[in-house]
C-alpha atoms as one frame of an Amber mdcrd trajectory, in Angstrom:
protein
 -74.942  12.274 -19.638 -73.215  12.443 -16.477 -75.270  14.152 -13.151 -73.227
  14.943  -9.704 -74.383  15.604  -6.299 -72.650  18.010  -4.643 -71.361  18.447
  -1.013 -69.308  20.487   1.384 -65.137  19.954   0.307 -64.276  18.388   3.697
 -60.324  17.779   2.478 -60.404  21.502   2.874 -61.299  23.794   5.169 -64.595
  24.831   5.081 -67.346  25.062   7.745 -69.995  22.996   8.856 -72.836  24.686
   8.987 -74.968  22.427  11.436 -72.991  24.450  13.902 -75.445  27.457  13.719
 -78.885  29.004  13.913 -81.197  31.137  11.263 -82.264  34.527  13.742 -84.020
  37.728  12.545 -82.037  39.295  15.243 -79.261  38.659  18.021 -79.547  38.557
  21.563 -76.186  38.057  23.858 -78.240  36.518  26.731 -79.635  33.613  24.443
 -77.015  33.844  21.081 -78.787  31.117  19.453 -82.491  30.937  19.612 -85.110
  28.368  18.392 -85.469  28.556  14.957 -89.641  29.545  15.668 -90.762  32.061
  13.534 -93.660  32.828  10.776 -90.920  31.639   8.235 -89.628  28.308   9.832
 -93.416  25.844   9.653 -92.688  22.405   8.524 -93.616  21.535   4.902 -95.103
  25.578   4.087 -93.834  26.300   0.493 -95.102  29.837   0.378 -93.013  30.692
   2.762 -92.168  34.453   2.921 -88.780  35.297   4.240 -86.789  38.982   5.518
 -84.929  40.663   2.895 -81.818  39.766   5.870 -80.952  36.866   8.218 -78.495
  36.518  10.984 -76.196  32.770  10.480 -75.342  32.858  13.540 -72.285  30.470
  13.922 -70.288  28.922  16.656 -66.981  29.087  15.695 -64.683  31.895  14.397
 -63.918  31.355  10.997 -66.151  30.775   7.627 -65.322  29.462   4.640 -67.518
  28.175   2.389 -68.888  27.988  -1.222 -72.061  25.557  -0.534 -73.366  23.307
   2.116 -76.464  21.845   2.931 -78.097  23.102   6.107 -82.043  23.220   7.447
 -84.348  23.175   4.543 -81.980  24.772   1.994 -78.934  26.026   1.528 -75.822
  28.343   2.349 -73.716  29.518  -0.448 -71.500  32.597  -0.977 -71.690  35.248
  -3.522 -69.858  33.593  -6.540 -71.405  30.563  -6.285 -75.154  32.235  -6.268
 -73.946  33.762  -8.978 -72.916  30.323 -11.125 -77.115  29.091 -10.174 -77.826
  32.312 -11.553 -76.102  32.227 -15.297 -76.954  28.387 -15.354 -81.196  26.974
 -16.388 -81.897  27.060 -12.629 -85.471  26.603 -11.058 -86.581  29.378  -9.199
 -85.728  29.646  -5.670 -86.074  32.136  -3.311 -83.249  33.895  -1.565 -82.036
  35.688   1.557 -78.775  37.757   2.433 -77.251  36.742   5.913 -74.998  38.302
   8.346 -73.076  35.556   9.263 -72.124  36.371  13.044 -69.742  34.755  16.240
 -71.365  33.757  18.947 -70.462  37.111  20.412 -72.483  39.172  17.629 -69.705
  40.097  15.856 -69.793  39.623  11.898 -67.284  37.248  10.690 -67.911  37.122
   7.139 -66.027  40.288   6.091 -64.034  38.210   2.421 -67.374  37.906   1.387
 -70.642  37.925   0.918 -73.649  35.107   2.112 -77.470  33.941   1.382 -79.573
  30.970   2.323 -81.623  29.347  -0.863 -84.531  28.029  -0.389 -85.802  25.417
  -3.696 -88.761  23.378  -1.921 -91.311  24.423  -3.856 -89.629  23.536  -7.316
 -88.570  20.300  -6.608 -87.986  17.807  -9.852 -89.686  14.500  -9.518 -86.750
  12.793 -12.271 -85.625   9.999 -10.243 -85.957   6.629 -12.144 -86.168   4.415
  -9.395 -86.407   1.107 -11.453 -82.766   2.228 -12.761 -81.309   2.985  -9.289
 -79.715   1.053  -6.701 -81.411   2.159  -3.004 -82.144   1.116   0.733 -85.430
   0.782   1.954 -86.141   3.197   5.110 -87.771  -0.192   6.499 -88.874   1.594
   9.815 -90.677   4.362   7.908 -92.033   1.474   5.897 -93.620  -0.027   9.079
 -94.733   3.342  10.478 -96.830   3.818   8.018 -98.477   0.906   7.669 -96.691
  -0.890   4.979 -94.639  -3.867   4.211 -91.600  -3.663   1.849 -93.328  -6.488
  -0.501 -96.231  -3.235  -0.532 -93.800  -0.697  -1.610 -92.597  -3.255  -3.963
 -95.185  -3.555  -5.844 -96.644  -0.303  -6.030 -93.675   1.136  -7.349 -94.466
   4.562  -4.345 -91.131   4.839  -3.143 -91.056   8.156  -2.510 -89.919   8.607
   1.299 -89.233   5.131   1.330 -85.561   5.238   0.890 -83.208   5.211   3.294
 -80.018   5.788   0.560 -79.211   4.937  -2.523 -76.266   3.247  -4.071 -76.966
   4.846  -7.119 -79.452   7.664  -9.342 -80.628   7.035 -12.243 -82.423  10.423
 -14.148 -85.145  10.740 -16.549 -83.098  12.056 -18.453 -85.712  13.361 -21.127
 -87.521  15.147 -18.459 -84.234  16.823 -16.568 -84.730  21.018 -17.502 -81.857
  22.139 -15.870 -78.482  22.269 -15.358 -78.305  22.197 -11.468 -81.764  21.456
  -9.618 -83.435  19.750  -6.225 -84.310  16.250  -6.309 -88.020  15.617  -5.149
 -86.747  12.677  -2.969 -87.067  13.036   0.931 -83.660  11.026   1.119 -81.756
  13.076  -0.894 -81.375  17.194   0.355 -78.130  18.163  -1.294 -78.989  19.944
  -5.031 -77.955  17.636  -8.377 -76.027  19.429 -11.198 -75.450  17.996 -15.021
 -72.107  18.118 -16.571 -72.107  21.920 -17.681 -72.891  23.036 -14.035 -70.175
  20.162 -12.763 -67.483  21.637 -15.395 -67.761  24.958 -13.975 -67.991  24.136
 -10.680 -64.545  22.205 -10.541 -63.484  24.710 -12.599 -63.837  27.910  -9.849
 -64.385  26.103  -6.504 -62.483  23.975  -4.899 -64.692  23.830  -1.536 -67.374
  21.928  -3.336 -67.178  18.308  -4.011 -69.077  17.366  -6.416 -69.818  13.248
  -6.674 -71.224  11.131  -9.571 -74.304  10.348  -9.254 -73.535   6.239 -10.741
 -71.545   5.401  -7.540 -72.870   7.131  -4.106 -70.563   5.836  -1.543 -68.167
   8.505  -1.195 -71.213  10.551  -0.320 -73.399   8.102   1.891 -69.950   7.872
   3.966 -70.167  11.796   5.012 -73.473  10.715   6.680 -71.836   8.123   8.500
 -74.313   5.677   6.476 -73.144   1.608   5.644 -75.482  -1.320   4.757
C-alpha cells in the first residue's frame, strides 16, 4: 500500500502558521505573548487545554485546511470532520478563534481547531528499509558515534531527514496518524485517506513516502 505525508500546498494561496501564536486571551499592548501556560510544558503528554484558544496571526488572510504548528496541527472544521470519519488515533482538540494583530476575528469563513496527537504516536517506521541522513551533530551531543548508532539500530532522535520512509504495514492500524519520529512532524496517511484528501482539499499536499525530495525542499534542506 502507498502511504503519504501531509503538507500545506504552497502552490496555492495558503497560510504560514509560523506567523502566529496560541494565546488564552488578547492584549493590545502585547498581541504576540510568549506561549507560557500550564498546557505548554515541554514533553508533557497529559496537557489539559482550555476549551477555546486564540490563534493570533500576523497576516490578514487566513486560508488553510491543514498545517503543522508547534506541537500539533491547525485544521479546518472540514478537515477535522474527515479525520473523524476515518480510523485515527485518539487526539486532543481545541477550538480556535483566529484573530489578527488588532484582535479582530479573521476566520469568519470557517472554523478552525488545534489538534494534539503526541500521546498516540505510531511506532511503525521500518528503519532497515528506509533511506535517511543521520544527524551527526545530535549524535555527537549524545556522546555517540555514527558507528554505534548503526550497530545498535537505535535511530530514534538521530535522523536529520528522510529520503524515503518505509513502514511496518502489518503494524499500521489507522488511516491517518503521527509517526513516532522526531524528524517527521507532519501526519501520515494511507491510500484511502489520500484519495479523500485529493478529492476535497486542494490546499493539502500529499507526498508519497517513497520519494520525499519535495517534502524536504519545503524546509530548504538538501544533502
